[in-house]
Tab-separated table of C-alpha atoms and ligand atoms in Angstrom:
chain	number	residue	atom	x	y	z
U	1	MET	CA	-0.180	0.015	-0.054
U	2	ASN	CA	1.083	3.366	-0.751
U	3	LYS	CA	2.716	5.235	2.223
U	4	THR	CA	1.103	8.585	1.287
U	5	ARG	CA	-2.534	9.435	1.372
U	6	VAL	CA	-4.503	12.622	0.451
U	7	LEU	CA	-7.885	12.857	1.769
U	8	VAL	CA	-10.334	15.613	0.901
U	9	SER	CA	-13.668	15.993	2.866
U	10	THR	CA	-16.799	17.250	0.783
U	11	SER	CA	-18.624	17.773	4.160
U	12	ASN	CA	-18.788	21.330	5.696
U	13	ASN	CA	-19.759	19.881	8.898
U	14	PRO	CA	-17.155	21.005	11.586
U	15	TRP	CA	-18.080	18.148	14.201
U	16	PHE	CA	-17.931	15.558	11.374
U	17	ASN	CA	-14.617	16.954	9.923
U	18	LEU	CA	-12.998	17.026	13.392
U	19	ALA	CA	-14.222	13.419	13.965
U	20	VAL	CA	-12.799	12.295	10.593
U	21	GLU	CA	-9.440	13.929	11.426
U	22	GLU	CA	-9.407	12.222	14.790
U	23	VAL	CA	-10.219	8.521	13.586
U	24	ILE	CA	-7.831	9.046	10.774
U	25	PHE	CA	-5.147	10.003	13.044
U	26	GLU	CA	-5.767	7.415	15.599
U	27	LYS	CA	-6.159	4.259	13.114
U	28	MET	CA	-3.343	5.271	10.682
U	29	SER	CA	-0.186	3.309	10.735
U	30	PRO	CA	2.796	5.423	12.007
U	31	GLU	CA	4.606	4.422	8.931
U	32	HIS	CA	2.025	6.471	6.875
U	33	ARG	CA	1.502	10.116	6.157
U	34	VAL	CA	-1.519	11.771	5.520
U	35	LEU	CA	-2.676	14.998	4.063
U	36	PHE	CA	-6.427	15.867	5.019
U	37	ILE	CA	-8.217	18.932	3.554
U	38	TRP	CA	-11.607	20.219	4.799
U	39	ARG	CA	-13.576	23.340	5.438
U	40	ASN	CA	-16.480	24.256	7.766
U	41	ILE	CA	-19.624	26.218	7.213
U	42	ASP	CA	-20.202	29.122	9.844
U	43	THR	CA	-18.422	27.865	12.810
U	44	VAL	CA	-16.287	28.995	15.539
U	45	VAL	CA	-13.590	26.438	16.551
U	46	ILE	CA	-12.182	26.998	20.117
U	47	GLY	CA	-9.052	25.410	21.369
U	48	ARG	CA	-9.269	22.502	24.016
U	49	ALA	CA	-8.953	24.659	27.148
U	50	GLN	CA	-11.061	27.610	26.171
U	51	ASN	CA	-14.211	29.297	27.632
U	52	PRO	CA	-16.733	29.786	24.790
U	53	TRP	CA	-18.591	32.622	26.872
U	54	ARG	CA	-15.120	34.553	27.082
U	55	GLU	CA	-14.067	34.143	23.460
U	56	CYS	CA	-17.156	34.281	21.406
U	57	ASN	CA	-20.561	36.274	21.168
U	58	ILE	CA	-22.552	33.236	21.952
U	59	SER	CA	-26.023	34.844	21.552
U	60	ARG	CA	-25.120	36.476	18.065
U	61	MET	CA	-23.812	32.844	17.043
U	62	GLU	CA	-27.086	31.396	18.014
U	63	GLU	CA	-29.073	34.147	16.340
U	64	ASP	CA	-27.160	33.545	13.093
U	65	ASN	CA	-26.826	29.651	13.360
U	66	VAL	CA	-23.107	29.536	13.850
U	67	LYS	CA	-21.809	26.277	15.389
U	68	LEU	CA	-19.387	26.092	18.016
U	69	ALA	CA	-16.847	23.391	17.776
U	70	ARG	CA	-14.285	22.573	20.366
U	71	ARG	CA	-11.110	20.747	19.067
U	72	ARG	CA	-8.549	18.780	21.017
U	73	THR	CA	-5.446	20.905	19.943
U	74	GLY	CA	-4.501	23.961	22.090
U	75	GLY	CA	-4.604	27.597	21.068
U	76	GLY	CA	-7.269	29.977	20.422
U	77	ALA	CA	-10.724	30.543	18.724
U	78	VAL	CA	-10.961	31.039	15.026
U	79	PHE	CA	-14.094	31.785	12.761
U	80	GLN	CA	-14.546	29.570	9.746
U	81	ASP	CA	-17.015	29.937	6.921
U	82	THR	CA	-16.714	28.126	3.553
U	83	GLY	CA	-14.125	31.089	2.543
U	84	ASN	CA	-11.647	29.601	4.878
U	85	SER	CA	-10.030	26.085	4.071
U	86	ASN	CA	-8.256	23.912	6.672
U	87	PHE	CA	-5.263	21.505	6.278
U	88	THR	CA	-4.178	18.773	8.483
U	89	PHE	CA	-0.635	16.929	8.116
U	90	MET	CA	-0.339	13.715	10.064
U	91	ALA	CA	2.718	11.586	10.349
U	92	GLY	CA	4.389	8.991	12.367
U	93	LYS	CA	7.600	9.870	14.440
U	94	PRO	CA	10.183	10.649	13.837
U	95	GLU	CA	8.955	11.832	10.437
U	96	TYR	CA	6.322	14.245	12.084
U	97	ASP	CA	7.906	17.700	11.859
U	98	LYS	CA	5.874	20.977	11.813
U	99	THR	CA	8.633	22.776	10.154
U	100	VAL	CA	8.299	20.498	7.148
U	101	SER	CA	4.500	20.900	6.976
U	102	THR	CA	4.742	24.719	7.301
U	103	ASN	CA	7.096	24.647	4.462
U	104	ILE	CA	4.802	22.561	2.308
U	105	VAL	CA	1.945	25.278	2.885
U	106	LEU	CA	4.387	28.017	2.004
U	107	ASP	CA	5.491	26.121	-1.030
U	108	ALA	CA	2.041	25.502	-2.079
U	109	LEU	CA	1.200	29.344	-1.837
U	110	LYS	CA	4.336	30.119	-4.005
U	111	LEU	CA	2.887	27.958	-6.727
U	112	LEU	CA	-0.017	30.489	-6.669
U	113	ASP	CA	2.445	33.530	-6.563
U	114	ILE	CA	1.768	34.303	-2.892
U	115	ASP	CA	4.581	35.225	-0.720
U	116	ALA	CA	3.837	34.219	2.717
U	117	ILE	CA	5.987	34.304	6.068
U	118	ALA	CA	5.680	31.923	9.010
U	119	ASN	CA	5.846	34.631	11.778
U	120	GLY	CA	7.341	32.448	14.838
U	121	ARG	CA	4.230	32.094	16.411
U	122	ASN	CA	1.926	29.795	14.778
U	123	ASP	CA	0.774	32.158	12.295
U	124	LEU	CA	1.252	32.560	8.480
U	125	VAL	CA	1.209	36.285	7.541
U	126	VAL	CA	1.382	38.347	4.405
U	127	GLN	CA	2.664	41.828	3.836
U	128	GLU	CA	-0.154	44.230	2.913
U	129	GLY	CA	1.448	47.752	2.587
U	130	ASP	CA	3.839	48.171	5.427
U	131	MET	CA	1.466	45.779	7.655
U	132	LEU	CA	1.836	42.109	8.212
U	133	ARG	CA	-1.529	40.436	8.356
U	134	LYS	CA	-2.345	37.042	9.378
U	135	PHE	CA	-4.224	34.660	7.171
U	136	SER	CA	-3.460	31.284	8.901
U	137	GLY	CA	-3.360	29.932	12.480
U	138	SER	CA	-1.930	26.440	13.277
U	139	ALA	CA	-2.393	24.057	16.268
U	140	TYR	CA	-0.517	20.871	16.864
U	141	ARG	CA	-1.313	17.553	18.525
U	142	GLU	CA	1.337	15.035	19.497
U	143	THR	CA	1.106	11.272	20.872
U	144	LYS	CA	3.955	8.724	21.670
U	145	ASP	CA	4.325	7.489	18.024
U	146	ARG	CA	2.623	10.184	15.930
U	147	GLY	CA	1.741	13.786	15.524
U	148	PHE	CA	-0.368	16.215	13.416
U	149	HIS	CA	-0.376	19.765	12.540
U	150	HIS	CA	-3.620	21.546	11.467
U	151	GLY	CA	-4.174	24.944	10.273
U	152	THR	CA	-6.626	27.341	8.785
U	153	LEU	CA	-6.322	29.486	5.392
U	154	LEU	CA	-8.517	32.577	5.074
U	155	LEU	CA	-9.256	32.807	1.305
U	156	HIS	CA	-12.389	34.744	1.005
U	157	SER	CA	-14.069	34.713	4.511
U	158	ASP	CA	-16.337	37.258	5.653
U	159	LEU	CA	-13.985	39.277	8.104
U	160	ASN	CA	-16.893	41.364	9.421
U	161	ARG	CA	-18.524	38.201	10.626
U	162	LEU	CA	-15.241	36.824	12.048
U	163	ALA	CA	-14.720	39.940	14.095
U	164	SER	CA	-18.216	40.087	15.246
U	165	TYR	CA	-18.426	36.534	16.545
U	166	LEU	CA	-15.001	36.531	18.210
U	167	THR	CA	-15.826	39.467	20.125
U	168	PRO	CA	-17.901	38.746	23.307
U	169	ASN	CA	-20.128	41.038	25.228
U	170	PRO	CA	-17.953	42.582	27.802
U	171	LYS	CA	-18.467	40.478	31.126
U	172	LYS	CA	-16.659	40.177	34.506
U	173	LEU	CA	-15.433	36.675	34.331
U	174	ALA	CA	-12.842	35.093	36.572
U	175	ALA	CA	-11.737	32.370	34.338
U	176	LYS	CA	-8.920	30.097	33.854
U	177	GLY	CA	-8.119	28.710	30.476
U	178	ILE	CA	-6.451	29.798	27.387
U	179	THR	CA	-7.209	33.234	25.746
U	180	SER	CA	-7.038	33.817	21.956
U	181	VAL	CA	-4.271	36.129	20.541
U	182	LYS	CA	-6.172	38.728	18.428
U	183	SER	CA	-4.565	39.659	15.180
U	184	ARG	CA	-4.933	41.885	12.215
U	185	VAL	CA	-6.349	39.227	9.630
U	186	THR	CA	-6.724	39.228	5.711
U	187	ASN	CA	-7.943	36.963	2.964
U	188	LEU	CA	-5.538	35.653	0.415
U	189	ASP	CA	-7.974	36.838	-2.295
U	190	GLN	CA	-6.790	40.395	-1.486
U	191	ILE	CA	-3.431	39.172	-2.696
U	192	LYS	CA	-4.382	36.839	-5.477
U	193	GLN	CA	-7.862	37.547	-7.105
U	194	GLY	CA	-10.156	34.621	-7.556
U	195	ILE	CA	-8.439	32.115	-5.228
U	196	ASN	CA	-10.720	29.538	-3.681
U	197	HIS	CA	-10.797	26.169	-1.988
U	198	ASP	CA	-10.349	24.185	-5.193
U	199	VAL	CA	-7.272	26.116	-6.191
U	200	VAL	CA	-5.586	26.060	-2.853
U	201	SER	CA	-6.519	22.371	-2.371
U	202	GLY	CA	-4.707	21.719	-5.682
U	203	ALA	CA	-1.614	23.611	-4.898
U	204	LEU	CA	-1.333	21.984	-1.321
U	205	ILE	CA	-1.618	18.700	-3.038
U	206	GLU	CA	0.832	19.372	-5.676
U	207	ALA	CA	3.344	20.710	-3.119
U	208	TYR	CA	2.711	17.623	-0.781
U	209	LEU	CA	3.106	15.044	-3.316
U	210	GLY	CA	6.150	16.947	-4.868
U	211	HIS	CA	7.881	17.057	-1.386
U	212	TYR	CA	7.680	13.293	-0.845
U	213	GLU	CA	7.864	12.615	-4.637
U	214	ALA	CA	4.639	10.533	-4.281
U	215	GLU	CA	1.783	9.810	-6.721
U	216	VAL	CA	-1.524	8.947	-5.351
U	217	GLU	CA	-5.294	8.998	-5.962
U	218	ILE	CA	-7.208	11.548	-4.029
U	219	GLU	CA	-9.700	10.037	-1.556
U	220	TYR	CA	-12.911	11.925	-1.090
U	221	ILE	CA	-14.864	11.476	2.101
U	222	ALA	CA	-18.586	12.450	2.986
U	223	PRO	CA	-21.101	11.548	5.473
U	224	GLY	CA	-22.969	8.431	4.617
U	225	ASP	CA	-20.292	6.934	2.371
U	226	ASN	CA	-19.025	3.405	2.899
U	227	TYR	CA	-15.629	4.225	3.952
U	228	ASP	CA	-13.470	2.446	6.309
U	229	LEU	CA	-13.218	4.575	9.475
U	230	PRO	CA	-14.207	2.517	12.551
U	231	GLY	CA	-15.674	4.336	15.449
U	232	LEU	CA	-16.606	7.428	13.375
U	233	GLU	CA	-20.286	7.767	14.165
U	234	GLU	CA	-19.473	7.636	18.033
U	235	ILE	CA	-16.750	10.415	17.645
U	236	PHE	CA	-19.164	12.532	15.480
U	237	GLN	CA	-21.586	12.243	18.351
U	238	PHE	CA	-18.958	13.340	20.781
U	239	TYR	CA	-17.815	16.188	18.848
U	240	SER	CA	-21.623	17.354	18.365
U	241	SER	CA	-22.269	17.304	21.818
U	242	TRP	CA	-23.121	20.107	24.344
U	243	ASP	CA	-21.171	18.403	26.951
U	244	TRP	CA	-17.848	18.711	24.934
U	245	ASN	CA	-18.402	21.836	23.222
U	246	TYR	CA	-19.439	23.850	26.189
U	247	GLY	CA	-19.261	21.476	29.233
U	248	LYS	CA	-15.490	21.028	28.909
U	249	THR	CA	-15.062	24.707	29.748
U	250	PRO	CA	-12.633	25.135	32.803
U	251	GLU	CA	-14.569	26.386	35.904
U	252	PHE	CA	-15.260	30.130	36.038
U	253	THR	CA	-16.999	32.643	37.954
U	254	HIS	CA	-19.313	35.489	36.637
U	255	LEU	CA	-19.848	38.394	38.432
U	256	LEU	CA	-22.935	40.690	37.265
U	257	ASP	CA	-24.197	43.788	38.923
U	258	GLU	CA	-26.919	46.455	37.971
U	259	ARG	CA	-28.843	49.005	39.452
U	260	PHE	CA	-32.475	49.286	38.696
U	261	ASN	CA	-34.777	51.986	40.121
U	262	TRP	CA	-36.197	49.434	42.484
U	263	GLY	CA	-32.696	48.422	43.941
U	264	GLY	CA	-29.262	47.200	43.134
U	265	VAL	CA	-28.601	43.528	42.365
U	266	GLU	CA	-25.235	41.520	42.357
U	267	VAL	CA	-25.055	38.120	41.015
U	268	PHE	CA	-22.190	35.449	41.571
U	269	LEU	CA	-22.502	32.565	39.188
U	270	ASN	CA	-19.880	29.738	39.698
U	271	VAL	CA	-19.940	27.677	36.598
U	272	THR	CA	-18.309	24.081	36.454
U	273	LYS	CA	-18.732	21.866	33.324
U	274	GLY	CA	-21.070	24.466	31.908
U	275	ARG	CA	-23.541	24.231	34.759
U	276	ILE	CA	-24.114	26.586	37.479
U	277	GLN	CA	-22.766	25.110	40.742
U	278	ASP	CA	-23.338	27.836	42.882
U	279	ALA	CA	-25.362	31.060	42.725
U	280	ARG	CA	-25.316	33.900	45.128
U	281	LEU	CA	-27.727	36.986	44.477
U	282	TYR	CA	-27.462	40.147	46.740
U	283	THR	CA	-30.059	42.952	46.612
U	284	ASP	CA	-31.019	45.986	48.581
U	285	SER	CA	-34.353	45.985	47.214
U	286	LEU	CA	-37.368	45.996	49.690
U	287	ASP	CA	-38.166	42.318	48.930
U	288	PRO	CA	-35.074	40.027	48.686
U	289	SER	CA	-37.109	36.903	48.911
U	290	PRO	CA	-37.577	36.100	45.131
U	291	PHE	CA	-33.822	36.467	44.721
U	292	GLU	CA	-32.920	34.191	47.459
U	293	GLN	CA	-35.532	31.716	45.823
U	294	LEU	CA	-33.658	32.154	42.439
U	295	ALA	CA	-30.236	31.723	44.032
U	296	GLU	CA	-31.506	28.199	45.003
U	297	SER	CA	-33.472	27.198	42.022
U	298	ILE	CA	-30.674	27.850	39.448
U	299	LYS	CA	-27.910	25.801	41.182
U	300	GLY	CA	-27.633	22.837	38.651
U	301	SER	CA	-28.895	24.598	35.680
U	302	GLY	CA	-27.142	25.004	32.451
U	303	TYR	CA	-25.316	28.311	32.072
U	304	ASN	CA	-27.577	29.362	29.206
U	305	GLN	CA	-30.535	31.616	28.486
U	306	ARG	CA	-32.865	28.817	27.965
U	307	GLU	CA	-32.535	27.020	31.240
U	308	VAL	CA	-31.847	30.156	33.406
U	309	GLY	CA	-34.878	31.828	31.664
U	310	ALA	CA	-37.102	28.958	32.539
U	311	HIS	CA	-36.292	29.197	36.235
U	312	LEU	CA	-36.953	32.911	36.097
U	313	ASP	CA	-40.408	32.386	34.233
U	314	ALA	CA	-41.172	30.005	37.186
U	315	LEU	CA	-40.111	32.695	39.725
U	316	ILE	CA	-42.172	35.445	37.874
U	317	ALA	CA	-45.232	33.072	37.822
U	318	SER	CA	-45.009	32.577	41.658
U	319	ASN	CA	-44.281	36.189	42.541
U	320	ARG	CA	-46.953	38.051	40.709
U	321	ALA	CA	-46.522	41.003	43.248
U	322	ASN	CA	-43.090	41.774	41.978
U	323	GLU	CA	-43.803	40.874	38.431
U	324	GLY	CA	-42.669	44.370	36.899
U	325	SER	CA	-39.286	44.497	38.678
U	326	LEU	CA	-38.514	40.706	38.081
U	327	GLN	CA	-39.402	41.120	34.346
U	328	GLU	CA	-37.053	43.997	34.131
U	329	PHE	CA	-34.338	41.588	36.176
U	330	ARG	CA	-35.112	38.912	33.670
U	331	SER	CA	-34.195	40.774	30.558
U	332	TRP	CA	-31.025	42.162	31.980
U	333	LEU	CA	-29.881	38.810	33.289
U	334	MET	CA	-30.592	37.040	29.853
U	335	GLY	CA	-28.659	39.641	28.106
U	336	ALA	CA	-25.842	39.556	30.620
U	337	ILE	CA	-25.096	35.766	30.440
U	338	ALA	CA	-25.005	35.166	26.769
J	1	LAQ	N1	-9.968	31.505	10.240
J	1	LAQ	C1	-9.062	32.297	10.823
J	1	LAQ	N2	-7.822	32.000	10.404
J	1	LAQ	C2	-6.735	32.749	10.691
J	1	LAQ	N3	-6.945	33.606	11.652
J	1	LAQ	C3	-7.995	33.776	12.128
J	1	LAQ	C4	-9.189	32.991	11.905
J	1	LAQ	N4	-10.182	33.427	12.497
J	1	LAQ	C5	-9.747	34.427	13.335
J	1	LAQ	N5	-8.583	34.502	13.276
J	1	LAQ	C6	-7.540	35.488	14.039
J	1	LAQ	O1	-6.639	34.621	15.052
J	1	LAQ	C7	-6.869	35.091	16.158
J	1	LAQ	C8	-6.750	33.841	17.161
J	1	LAQ	O2	-5.375	33.388	17.140
J	1	LAQ	P1	-4.808	32.485	18.101
J	1	LAQ	O3	-3.366	32.330	17.728
J	1	LAQ	O4	-5.247	32.660	19.641
J	1	LAQ	O5	-5.596	30.977	17.634
J	1	LAQ	C9	-5.253	30.448	16.439
J	1	LAQ	O6	-4.871	30.740	15.468
J	1	LAQ	C10	-5.851	28.929	16.532
J	1	LAQ	C11	-5.596	27.955	15.276
J	1	LAQ	C12	-6.457	26.798	15.237
J	1	LAQ	C13	-6.367	26.258	13.961
J	1	LAQ	C14	-7.192	24.988	13.759
J	1	LAQ	C15	-7.111	24.163	12.568
J	1	LAQ	C16	-8.266	23.391	12.015
J	1	LAQ	S1	-9.619	23.755	13.122
J	1	LAQ	S2	-8.839	25.333	14.040
J	1	LAQ	C17	-8.364	35.587	16.147
J	1	LAQ	O7	-8.651	36.417	17.385
J	1	LAQ	C18	-8.355	36.385	14.743
J	1	LAQ	O8	-7.544	37.481	15.029
C-alpha cells in the first residue's frame, strides 16, 4: 500500500470533519503520512481549554446559526465559513515535523504566486502595505508515536462576521483557560484574485506530493459514504455534543451587577462543566426573597439563556406582586449571560 494518502472531505460540518480527522489520526499506521483537506460552514472553532463565553459572542452565534466546535488541540478561537480552508498534516514519529508541513504550505502558496511568511508564533502572514496580516493559524497534537499539524487558510471569508463572533459581550469573568491572541487578519484573495478552496487544495496537494515524490489517488470523504473509518459515528456524536463543546469549559465565575430603580442587584455564578454549581444573589431591594429563591433554584441549571430563563419564568409566575421588577431583572440577566 502507498505510504502517502491525500483525503479531501466534501462535508462542511465541523463536528464531522473533526471526527474524521481524529479517526484517521488514531487509526493510521505510523508508517504512513496523510494530508487531509477540509472546510467548515459558519463555525467558531475553539481550543481544547477555552471558555466559549469569554471568547465568543454566543447569543449572536445562536441567532445566526453559527456552530461552536471545540477541538482537541490547544490555542485560540478562529471563525470559519466556506471562505476558509483547513489542512491537516499527519505523520508518524520521527517523520512528524511541523517545520516541514509549514514549508509545504508556504511552497503551495508560492505555486500561486503568494509570498507568505511564518511569523514565529503559529501564524502565517502576508505583507499588505507596511503591515503584516495573518491569514492562517495552526495548532498541533502529538502522541507517543505520531503527530499532526492543522491550520486554517483565510481565502475569502467574511471578516466582519469573523470579528463580530469573536468579540464577546463585555463580562466580568474570573476564568482560567487559554485566551486567544487577536491579530489583524486578511483574506488571500486580497493578494491573489479569484483564489478559492479548489485552487488552494490543488496547490497543497501538488506541493505535498512533490515534497515526498509520491503519486496517489485523492480519496474523497462525505457523511454516509461507505468508508472504512471504525468508530466514526460515536466520535461524531461526541464532537457534536453540548458536553464537549460547552461542558468542557474550565471552571469560571461570572460576577454581574446592575442598579435598577427598585434596587441594586449583584449576582455571582460559579460555573463548572457549563452548569451553575453555585449562585449567590444580593440585593438592597425592599423584597429580597424572590432573589433568594432564584439563587437556590438555578443551582445545577445550565449556564444558558434557555435554562436560566425557564427558572426566571417560574419565579415570576409565583411572585406576581413583584412581576414588573422581576421582568426587568429577567431581561437584563438574559442579556448579560450570553
Ligand atoms: N479562520 C481564521 N484563520 C486565521 N486567523 C483567524 C481566523 N479566525 C480568526 N483569526 C484570528 O486569529 C486570532 C486567534 O489566534 P490564536 O493564535 O489565539 O488561535 C489560532 O490561531 C488557533 C488556530 C487553530 C487552527 C485549527 C485548524 C483546524 S480547526 S482550528 C483571532 O482572534 C483572529 O484575530
